[in-house]
Tab-separated table of C-alpha atoms in Angstrom:
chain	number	residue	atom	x	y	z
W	1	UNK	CA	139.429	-148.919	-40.602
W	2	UNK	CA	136.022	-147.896	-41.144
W	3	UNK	CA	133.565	-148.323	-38.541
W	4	UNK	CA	130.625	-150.264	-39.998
W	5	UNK	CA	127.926	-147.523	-39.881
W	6	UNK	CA	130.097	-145.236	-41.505
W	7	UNK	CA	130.723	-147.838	-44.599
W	8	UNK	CA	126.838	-148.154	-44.191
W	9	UNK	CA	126.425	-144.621	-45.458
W	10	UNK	CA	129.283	-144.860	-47.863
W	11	UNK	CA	127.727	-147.805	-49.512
W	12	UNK	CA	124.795	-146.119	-49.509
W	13	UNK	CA	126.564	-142.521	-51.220
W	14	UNK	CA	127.844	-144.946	-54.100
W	15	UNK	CA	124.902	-146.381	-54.862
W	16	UNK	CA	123.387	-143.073	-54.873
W	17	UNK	CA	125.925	-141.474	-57.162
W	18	UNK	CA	125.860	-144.512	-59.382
W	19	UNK	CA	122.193	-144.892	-60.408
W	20	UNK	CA	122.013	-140.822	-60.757
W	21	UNK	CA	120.709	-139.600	-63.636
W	22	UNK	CA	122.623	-137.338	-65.448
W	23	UNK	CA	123.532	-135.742	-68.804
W	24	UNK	CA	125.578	-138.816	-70.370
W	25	UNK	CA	122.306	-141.122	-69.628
W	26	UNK	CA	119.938	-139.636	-71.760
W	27	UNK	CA	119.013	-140.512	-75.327
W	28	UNK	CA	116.650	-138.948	-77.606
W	29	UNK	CA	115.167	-141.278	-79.839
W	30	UNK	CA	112.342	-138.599	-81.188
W	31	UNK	CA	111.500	-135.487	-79.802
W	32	UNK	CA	108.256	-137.032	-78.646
W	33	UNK	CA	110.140	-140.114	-76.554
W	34	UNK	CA	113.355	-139.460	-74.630
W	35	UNK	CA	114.804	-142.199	-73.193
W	36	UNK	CA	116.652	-141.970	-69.749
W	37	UNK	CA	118.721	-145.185	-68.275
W	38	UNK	CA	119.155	-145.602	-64.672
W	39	UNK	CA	121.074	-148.174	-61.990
W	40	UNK	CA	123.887	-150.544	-62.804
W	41	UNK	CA	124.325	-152.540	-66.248
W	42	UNK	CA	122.136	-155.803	-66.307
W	43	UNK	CA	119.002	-157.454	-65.879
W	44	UNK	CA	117.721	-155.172	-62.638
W	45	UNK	CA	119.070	-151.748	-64.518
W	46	UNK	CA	116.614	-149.798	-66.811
W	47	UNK	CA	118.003	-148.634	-69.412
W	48	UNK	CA	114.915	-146.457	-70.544
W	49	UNK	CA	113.796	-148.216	-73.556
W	50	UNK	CA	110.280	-149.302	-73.449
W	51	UNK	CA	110.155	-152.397	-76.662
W	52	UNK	CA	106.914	-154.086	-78.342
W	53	UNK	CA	107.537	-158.109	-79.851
W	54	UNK	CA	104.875	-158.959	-81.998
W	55	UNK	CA	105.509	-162.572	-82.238
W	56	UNK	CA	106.913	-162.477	-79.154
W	57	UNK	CA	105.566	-166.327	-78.685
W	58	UNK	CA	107.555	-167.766	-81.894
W	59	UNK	CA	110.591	-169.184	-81.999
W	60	UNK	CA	112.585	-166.650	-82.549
W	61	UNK	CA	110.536	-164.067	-80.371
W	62	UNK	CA	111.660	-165.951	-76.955
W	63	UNK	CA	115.002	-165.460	-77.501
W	64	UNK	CA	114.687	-161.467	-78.630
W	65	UNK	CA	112.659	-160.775	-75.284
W	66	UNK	CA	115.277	-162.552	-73.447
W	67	UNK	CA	117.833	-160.587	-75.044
W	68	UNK	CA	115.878	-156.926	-74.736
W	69	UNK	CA	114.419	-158.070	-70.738
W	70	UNK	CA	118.131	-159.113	-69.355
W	71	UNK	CA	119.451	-155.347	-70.237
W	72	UNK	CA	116.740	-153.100	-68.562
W	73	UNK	CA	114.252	-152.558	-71.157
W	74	UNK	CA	110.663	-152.668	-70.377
W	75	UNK	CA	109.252	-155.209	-73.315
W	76	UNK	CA	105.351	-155.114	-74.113
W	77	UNK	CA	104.302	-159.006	-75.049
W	78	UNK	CA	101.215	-159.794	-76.507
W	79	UNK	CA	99.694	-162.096	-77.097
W	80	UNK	CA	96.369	-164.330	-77.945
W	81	UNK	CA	96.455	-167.787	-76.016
W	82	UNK	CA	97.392	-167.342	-72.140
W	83	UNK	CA	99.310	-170.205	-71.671
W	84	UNK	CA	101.911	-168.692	-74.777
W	85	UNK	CA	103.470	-166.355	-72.787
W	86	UNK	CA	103.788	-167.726	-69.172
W	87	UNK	CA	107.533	-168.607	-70.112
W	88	UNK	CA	108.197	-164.847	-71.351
W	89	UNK	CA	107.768	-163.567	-67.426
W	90	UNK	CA	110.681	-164.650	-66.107
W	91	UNK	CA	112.686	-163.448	-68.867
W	92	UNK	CA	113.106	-159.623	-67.356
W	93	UNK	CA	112.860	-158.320	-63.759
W	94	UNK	CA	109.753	-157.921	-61.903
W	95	UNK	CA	107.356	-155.324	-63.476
W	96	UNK	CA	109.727	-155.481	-66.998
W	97	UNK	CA	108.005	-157.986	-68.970
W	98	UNK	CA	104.559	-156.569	-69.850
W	99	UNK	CA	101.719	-159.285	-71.223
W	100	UNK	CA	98.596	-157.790	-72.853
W	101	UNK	CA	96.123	-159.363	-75.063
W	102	UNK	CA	96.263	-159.098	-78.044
W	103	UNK	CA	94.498	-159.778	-81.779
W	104	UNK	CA	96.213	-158.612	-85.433
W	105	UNK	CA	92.642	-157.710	-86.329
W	106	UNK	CA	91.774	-155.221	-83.623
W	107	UNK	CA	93.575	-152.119	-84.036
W	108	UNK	CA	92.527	-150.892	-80.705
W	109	UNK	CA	94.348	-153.642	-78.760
W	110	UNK	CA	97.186	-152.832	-81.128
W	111	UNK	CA	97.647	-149.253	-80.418
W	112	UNK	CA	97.385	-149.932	-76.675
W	113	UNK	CA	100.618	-152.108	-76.861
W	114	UNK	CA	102.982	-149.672	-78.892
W	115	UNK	CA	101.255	-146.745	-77.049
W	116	UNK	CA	104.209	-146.055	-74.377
W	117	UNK	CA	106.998	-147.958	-76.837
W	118	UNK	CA	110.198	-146.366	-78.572
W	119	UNK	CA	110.759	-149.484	-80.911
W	120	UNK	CA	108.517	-151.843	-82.301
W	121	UNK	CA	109.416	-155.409	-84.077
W	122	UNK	CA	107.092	-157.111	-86.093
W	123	UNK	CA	108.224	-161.103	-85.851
W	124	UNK	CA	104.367	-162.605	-86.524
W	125	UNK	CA	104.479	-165.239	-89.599
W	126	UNK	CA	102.936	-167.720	-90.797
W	127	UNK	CA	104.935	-171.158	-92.291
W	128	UNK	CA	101.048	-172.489	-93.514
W	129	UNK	CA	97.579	-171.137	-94.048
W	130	UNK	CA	94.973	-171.853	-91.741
W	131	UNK	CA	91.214	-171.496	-92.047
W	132	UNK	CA	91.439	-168.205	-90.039
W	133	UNK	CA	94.710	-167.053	-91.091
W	134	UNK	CA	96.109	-166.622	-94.708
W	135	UNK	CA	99.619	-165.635	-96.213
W	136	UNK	CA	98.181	-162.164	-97.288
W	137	UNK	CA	96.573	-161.129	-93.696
W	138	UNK	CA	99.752	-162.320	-91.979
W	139	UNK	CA	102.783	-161.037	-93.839
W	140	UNK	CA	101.046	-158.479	-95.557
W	141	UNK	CA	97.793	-156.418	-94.645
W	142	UNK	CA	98.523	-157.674	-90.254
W	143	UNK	CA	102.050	-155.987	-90.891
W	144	UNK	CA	100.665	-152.754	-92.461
W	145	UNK	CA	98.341	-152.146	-90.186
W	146	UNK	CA	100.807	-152.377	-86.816
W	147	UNK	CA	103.425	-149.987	-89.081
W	148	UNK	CA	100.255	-147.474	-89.395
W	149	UNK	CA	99.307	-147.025	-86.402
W	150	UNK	CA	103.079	-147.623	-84.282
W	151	UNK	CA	102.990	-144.583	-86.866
W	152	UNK	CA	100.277	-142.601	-85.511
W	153	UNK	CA	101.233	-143.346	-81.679
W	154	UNK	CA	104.635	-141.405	-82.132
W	155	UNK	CA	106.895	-144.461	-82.623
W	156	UNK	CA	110.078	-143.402	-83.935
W	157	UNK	CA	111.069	-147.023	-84.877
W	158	UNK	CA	109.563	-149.943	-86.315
W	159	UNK	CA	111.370	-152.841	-87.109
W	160	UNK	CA	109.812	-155.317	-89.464
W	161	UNK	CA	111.332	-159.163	-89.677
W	162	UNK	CA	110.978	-160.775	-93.325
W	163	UNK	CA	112.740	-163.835	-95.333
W	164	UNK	CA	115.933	-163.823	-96.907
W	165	UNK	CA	114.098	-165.266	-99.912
W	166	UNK	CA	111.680	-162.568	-100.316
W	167	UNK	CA	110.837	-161.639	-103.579
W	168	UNK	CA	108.193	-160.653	-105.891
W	169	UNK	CA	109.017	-163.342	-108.577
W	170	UNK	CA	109.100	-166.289	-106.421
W	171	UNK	CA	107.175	-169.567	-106.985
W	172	UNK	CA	106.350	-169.397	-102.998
W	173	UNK	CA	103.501	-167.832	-101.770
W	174	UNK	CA	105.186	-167.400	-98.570
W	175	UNK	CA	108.592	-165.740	-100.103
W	176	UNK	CA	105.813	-163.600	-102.779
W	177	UNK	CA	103.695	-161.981	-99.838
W	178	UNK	CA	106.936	-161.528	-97.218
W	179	UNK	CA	108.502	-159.478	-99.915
W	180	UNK	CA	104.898	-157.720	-100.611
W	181	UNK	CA	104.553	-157.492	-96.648
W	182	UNK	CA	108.330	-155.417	-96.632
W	183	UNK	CA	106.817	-152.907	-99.536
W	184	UNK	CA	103.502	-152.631	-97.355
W	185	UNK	CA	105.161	-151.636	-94.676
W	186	UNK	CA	107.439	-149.368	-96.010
W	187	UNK	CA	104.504	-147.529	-97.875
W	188	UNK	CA	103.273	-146.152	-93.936
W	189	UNK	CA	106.223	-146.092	-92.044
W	190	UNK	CA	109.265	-145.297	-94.323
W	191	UNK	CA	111.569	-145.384	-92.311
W	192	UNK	CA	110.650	-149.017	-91.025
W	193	UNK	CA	113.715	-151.646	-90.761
W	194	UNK	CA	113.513	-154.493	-92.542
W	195	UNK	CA	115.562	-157.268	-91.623
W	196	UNK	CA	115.745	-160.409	-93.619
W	197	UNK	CA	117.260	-163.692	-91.697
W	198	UNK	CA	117.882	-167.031	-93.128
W	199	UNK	CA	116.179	-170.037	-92.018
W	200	UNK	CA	117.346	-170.448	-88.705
W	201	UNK	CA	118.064	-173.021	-86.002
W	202	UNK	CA	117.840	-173.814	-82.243
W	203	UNK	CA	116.130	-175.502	-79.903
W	204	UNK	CA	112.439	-175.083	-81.348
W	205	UNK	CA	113.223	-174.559	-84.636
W	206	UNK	CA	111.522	-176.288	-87.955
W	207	UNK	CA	114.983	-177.415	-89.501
W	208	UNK	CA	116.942	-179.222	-87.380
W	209	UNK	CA	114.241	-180.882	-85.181
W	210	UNK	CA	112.290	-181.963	-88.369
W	211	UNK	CA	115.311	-183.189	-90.689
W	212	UNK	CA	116.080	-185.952	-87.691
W	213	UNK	CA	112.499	-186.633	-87.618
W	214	UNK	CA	111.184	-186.609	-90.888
W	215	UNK	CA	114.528	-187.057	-93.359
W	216	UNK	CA	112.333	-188.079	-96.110
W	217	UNK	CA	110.668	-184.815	-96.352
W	218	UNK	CA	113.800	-182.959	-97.204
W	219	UNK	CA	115.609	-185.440	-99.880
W	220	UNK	CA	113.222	-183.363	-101.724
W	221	UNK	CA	115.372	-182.286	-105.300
W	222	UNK	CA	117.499	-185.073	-104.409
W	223	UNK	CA	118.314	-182.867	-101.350
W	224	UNK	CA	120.749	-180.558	-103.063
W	225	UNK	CA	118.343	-177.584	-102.118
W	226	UNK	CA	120.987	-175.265	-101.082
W	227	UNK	CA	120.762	-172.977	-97.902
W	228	UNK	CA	122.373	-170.332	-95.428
W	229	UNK	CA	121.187	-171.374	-92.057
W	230	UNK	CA	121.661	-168.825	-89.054
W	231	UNK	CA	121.739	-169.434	-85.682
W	232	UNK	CA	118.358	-168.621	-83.931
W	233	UNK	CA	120.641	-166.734	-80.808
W	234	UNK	CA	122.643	-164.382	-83.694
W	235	UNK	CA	119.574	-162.998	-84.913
W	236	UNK	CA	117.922	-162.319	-81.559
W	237	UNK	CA	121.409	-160.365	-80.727
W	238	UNK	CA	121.144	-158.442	-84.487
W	239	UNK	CA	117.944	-157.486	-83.462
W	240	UNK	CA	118.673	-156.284	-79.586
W	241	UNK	CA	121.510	-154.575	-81.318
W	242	UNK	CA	119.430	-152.600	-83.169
W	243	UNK	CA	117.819	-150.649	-80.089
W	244	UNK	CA	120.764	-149.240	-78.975
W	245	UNK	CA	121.939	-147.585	-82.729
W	246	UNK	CA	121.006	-144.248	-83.415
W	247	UNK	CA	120.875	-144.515	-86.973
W	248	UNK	CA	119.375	-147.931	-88.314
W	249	UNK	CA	119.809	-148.920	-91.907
W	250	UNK	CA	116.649	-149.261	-94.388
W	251	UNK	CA	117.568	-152.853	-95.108
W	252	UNK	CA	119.708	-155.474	-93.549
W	253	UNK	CA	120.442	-159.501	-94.800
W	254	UNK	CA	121.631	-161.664	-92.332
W	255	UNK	CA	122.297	-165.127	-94.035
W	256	UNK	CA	124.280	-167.580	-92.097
W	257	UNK	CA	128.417	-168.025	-92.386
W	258	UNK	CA	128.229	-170.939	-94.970
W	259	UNK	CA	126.403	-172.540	-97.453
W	260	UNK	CA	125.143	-176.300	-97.031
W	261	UNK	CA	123.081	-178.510	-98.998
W	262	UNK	CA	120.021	-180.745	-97.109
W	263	UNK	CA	122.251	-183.320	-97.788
W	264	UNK	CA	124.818	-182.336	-95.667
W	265	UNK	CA	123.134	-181.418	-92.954
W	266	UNK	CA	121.080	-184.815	-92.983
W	267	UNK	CA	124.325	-186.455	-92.994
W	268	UNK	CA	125.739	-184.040	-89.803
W	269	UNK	CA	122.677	-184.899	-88.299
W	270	UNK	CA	123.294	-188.550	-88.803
W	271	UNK	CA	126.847	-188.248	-87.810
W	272	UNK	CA	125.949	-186.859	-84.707
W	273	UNK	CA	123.138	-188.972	-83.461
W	274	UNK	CA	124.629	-192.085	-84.282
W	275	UNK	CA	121.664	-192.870	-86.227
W	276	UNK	CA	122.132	-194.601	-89.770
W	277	UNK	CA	121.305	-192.459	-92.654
W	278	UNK	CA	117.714	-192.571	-93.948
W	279	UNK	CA	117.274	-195.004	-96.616
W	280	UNK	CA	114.334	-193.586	-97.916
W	281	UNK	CA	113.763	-192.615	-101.556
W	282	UNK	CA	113.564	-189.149	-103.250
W	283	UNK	CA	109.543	-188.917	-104.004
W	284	UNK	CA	109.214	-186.884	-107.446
W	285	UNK	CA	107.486	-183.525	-106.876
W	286	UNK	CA	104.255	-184.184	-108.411
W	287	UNK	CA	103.136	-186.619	-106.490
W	288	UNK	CA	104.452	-184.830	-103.251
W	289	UNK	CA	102.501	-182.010	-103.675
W	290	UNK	CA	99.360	-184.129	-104.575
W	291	UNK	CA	99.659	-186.036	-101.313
W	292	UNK	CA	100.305	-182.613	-99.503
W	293	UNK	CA	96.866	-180.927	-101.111
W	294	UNK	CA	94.838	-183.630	-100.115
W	295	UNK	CA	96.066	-184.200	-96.641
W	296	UNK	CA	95.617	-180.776	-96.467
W	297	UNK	CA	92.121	-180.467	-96.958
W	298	UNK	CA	91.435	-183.926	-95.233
W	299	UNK	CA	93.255	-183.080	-91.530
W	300	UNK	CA	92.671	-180.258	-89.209
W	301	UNK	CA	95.849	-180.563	-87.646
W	302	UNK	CA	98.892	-178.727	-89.699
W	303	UNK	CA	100.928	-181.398	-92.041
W	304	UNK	CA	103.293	-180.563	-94.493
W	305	UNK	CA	101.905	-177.575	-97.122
W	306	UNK	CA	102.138	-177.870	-101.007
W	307	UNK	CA	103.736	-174.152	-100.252
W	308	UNK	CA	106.646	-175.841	-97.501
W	309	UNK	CA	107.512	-178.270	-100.750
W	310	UNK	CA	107.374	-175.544	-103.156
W	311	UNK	CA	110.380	-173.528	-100.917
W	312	UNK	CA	112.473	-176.788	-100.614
W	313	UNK	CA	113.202	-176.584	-104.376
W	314	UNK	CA	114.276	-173.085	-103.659
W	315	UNK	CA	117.857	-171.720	-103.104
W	316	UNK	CA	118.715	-168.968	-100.451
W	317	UNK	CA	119.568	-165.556	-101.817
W	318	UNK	CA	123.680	-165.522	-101.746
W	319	UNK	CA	123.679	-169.785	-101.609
W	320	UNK	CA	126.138	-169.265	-104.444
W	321	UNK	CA	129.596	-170.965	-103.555
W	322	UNK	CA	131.567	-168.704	-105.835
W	323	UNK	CA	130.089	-165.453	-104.883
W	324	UNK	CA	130.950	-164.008	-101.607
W	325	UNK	CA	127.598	-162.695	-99.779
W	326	UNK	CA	128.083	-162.330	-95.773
W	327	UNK	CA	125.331	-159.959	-94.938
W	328	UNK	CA	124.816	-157.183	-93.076
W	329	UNK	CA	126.514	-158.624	-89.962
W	330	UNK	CA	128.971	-156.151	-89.370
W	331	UNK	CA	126.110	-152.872	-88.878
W	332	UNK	CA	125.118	-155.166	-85.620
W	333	UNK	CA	128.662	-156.075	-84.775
W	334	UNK	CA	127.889	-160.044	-84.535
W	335	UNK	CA	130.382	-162.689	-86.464
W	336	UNK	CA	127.518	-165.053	-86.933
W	337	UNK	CA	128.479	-168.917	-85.723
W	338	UNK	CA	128.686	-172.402	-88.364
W	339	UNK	CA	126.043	-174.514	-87.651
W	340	UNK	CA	128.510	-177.482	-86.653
W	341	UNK	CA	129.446	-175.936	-83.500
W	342	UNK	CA	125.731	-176.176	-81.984
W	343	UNK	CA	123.890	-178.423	-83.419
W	344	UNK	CA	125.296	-181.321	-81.633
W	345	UNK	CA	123.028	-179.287	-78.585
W	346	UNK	CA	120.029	-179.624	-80.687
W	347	UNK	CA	119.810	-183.050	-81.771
W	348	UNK	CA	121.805	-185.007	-79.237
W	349	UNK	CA	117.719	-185.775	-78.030
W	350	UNK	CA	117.733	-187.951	-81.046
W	351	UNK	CA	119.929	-190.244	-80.019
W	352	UNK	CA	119.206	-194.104	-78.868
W	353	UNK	CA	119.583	-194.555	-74.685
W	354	UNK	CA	123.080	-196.729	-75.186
W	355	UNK	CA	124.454	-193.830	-77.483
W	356	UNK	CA	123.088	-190.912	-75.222
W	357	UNK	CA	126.185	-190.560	-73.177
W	358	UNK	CA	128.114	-191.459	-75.806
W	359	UNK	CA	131.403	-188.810	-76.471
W	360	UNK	CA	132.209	-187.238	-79.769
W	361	UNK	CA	136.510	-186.483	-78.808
W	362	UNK	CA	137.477	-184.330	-81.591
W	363	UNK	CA	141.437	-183.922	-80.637
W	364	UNK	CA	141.329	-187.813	-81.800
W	365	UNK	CA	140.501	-187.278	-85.043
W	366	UNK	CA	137.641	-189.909	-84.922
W	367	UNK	CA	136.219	-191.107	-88.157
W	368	UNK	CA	133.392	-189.042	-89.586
W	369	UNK	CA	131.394	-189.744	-92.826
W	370	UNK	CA	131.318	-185.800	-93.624
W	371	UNK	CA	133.180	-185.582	-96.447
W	372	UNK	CA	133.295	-181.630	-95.334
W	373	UNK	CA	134.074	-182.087	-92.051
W	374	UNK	CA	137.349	-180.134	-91.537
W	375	UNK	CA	135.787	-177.523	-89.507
W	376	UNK	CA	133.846	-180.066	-87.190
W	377	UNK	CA	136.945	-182.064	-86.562
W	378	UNK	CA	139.438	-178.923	-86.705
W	379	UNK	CA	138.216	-177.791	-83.028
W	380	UNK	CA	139.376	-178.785	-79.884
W	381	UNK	CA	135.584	-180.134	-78.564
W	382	UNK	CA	134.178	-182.759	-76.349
W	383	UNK	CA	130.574	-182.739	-76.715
């Protein structure tokens, strides 16, 4: 039996030996940035890396500093409104999570926050123009100019976060200057990342949240707009992934699992909430996008943009039923998730008080007006 000063010391010896550096720990991105990790796995470790998130306030930036702050790396946020980030802090241990002010249009404040960083991600985008901020300064000309100069400060990797649905030949602004944003980039760093996602889903996201709010906006083409949504947590992990891989590929898709129509998911929505179906009737384009110009140019707060209709006549790349297109998954190592098993999380809030409580018990086979509902009721569940 050890006497308790001399387990003292040999707790002390362990934890000595076990955050040593050695050999085995360190990693050499570029010659210019070596990378050495240090204490036990987890959030209070470092593992070396230092990581900038533009966008780090978005939606899907959040989840990506959570994801890089919980493992050890040291993650640069800026940002341009103070209140934006407080929720970022607590993400990482103390001194991990990094705020500095920032603006796309001073390239001074831009080098200073890739200036000590071995990987940079670009997530800043734009759903609508605003008076200040266009399509071609945010996905296009903002981007180039980061890639430049993460360039000139040594950075051996840049990773730059597009559309699935980028592409020159689109009717979409948006879709036209993402894919021109991707060739900008590429043109000063080339051997930038560029990742394209599907439209994806969560807590905060633009899908979900606004199909149970606003169903008439998205019966749009009768609804039968077809798309490969991606959970908002799979892409965060894709993208974490990606700091730890020595190589990382020019190009990588990441659609979600299935294919869906809006009309299913306004009926899984429905399903869900206990809410009847909306009743309201499919509003032909024309006038749509007249109503959306002029409210446009009437409010100062954002409403729905004639560019947000244009994209909901749009398929997603690989939305094909027949053809088999799963993405890039497998370079990250992530089996991406179906929608049905988490979106009862992010729209149960939409249901009345009486039906709040109320349990879905899948073993029982209850009746569901999905007329694809195999998976949802295949699963041994209770939400």
């Amino acid at each position: 039996m050890l006497s308790a000063k001399a387990s003292l010391v040999h707790a002390q010896r362990a934890a000595i030996r076990q955050s040593k550096r050695a050999y085995h720990d360190l990693v050499v991105p570029s010659e210019k940035k070596p990378v050495v990790s240090a204490g036990p796995p987890g959030r209070s470790a470092v593992s070396g890396h230092v990581a900038t998130v533009f966008g780090c306030t978005g939606f899907l930036g959040r989840y990506l500093v959570h994801k890089l702050a919980k493992t050890g790396t040291q993650v640069i946020v800026p940002y341009r409104d103070e209140d934006e980030k407080r929720h970022l802090k607590v993400m990482g241990d103390l001194g991990q999570v990094v705020p500095l002010e920032w603006d796309i249009r001073n390239d001074n404040q831009t080098a200073e926050c890739v200036r000590h960083s071995d990987i940079v991600y670009n997530l800043v985008g734009r759903d609508y123009e605003t008076k200040n901020f266009g399509f071609e300064e945010i996905h296009v000309t903002g981007p180039q100019r980061m890639a430049h100069i993460a360039r000139e400060s040594g950075v051996p990797r840049f990773i730059h976060v597009s559309h699935l649905n980028a592409s020159p030949n689109s009717s979409s602004i948006f879709y036209r200057t993402k894919f021109e944003g991707e060739n900008a980039v590429r043109d000063v760093f080339p051997d930038a990342t560029i990742v394209r996602p599907g439209p994806m889903y969560g807590y905060e996201d633009k899908l979900l949240q606004n199909m149970a709010v606003w169903p008439i906006w998205w019966k749009l083409n009768n609804a039968a707009t077809k798309i490969r949504p991606v959970h908002v947590m799979d892409v965060a992990q894709a993208l974490a992934n990606l700091e730890r891989m020595d190589a990382l590929p020019q190009i990588m898709s990441l659609p979600g699992p299935s294919t869906h129509t809006y009309a299913y998911l306004l009926e899984l929505i429905s399903t869900l909430t206990y809410n009847a179906p909306s009743g309201a009737p499919t509003l032909p384009k024309s006038l749509v996008l007249a109503a959306a110009g002029l409210l446009q140019r009437a409010l100062f707060w954002p409403t729905l943009s004639p560019d947000e209709i244009e994209r909901r006549y749009i398929d997603d790349v690989g939305a094909d039923r027949d053809k088999k297109f799963s993405g890039d998954w497998d370079v990250v190592g992530i089996h991406p998730d179906e929608i049905e098993r988490h979106a009862i999380a992010y729209v149960r809030r939409y249901r009345s008080a009486v039906n709040y409580a109320r349990p879905i018990v899948l073993p029982a086979r209850p009746v569901c007006r999905l007329k694809s509902c195999s998976f949802l009721l295949s699963r041994d569940y209770i939400w």
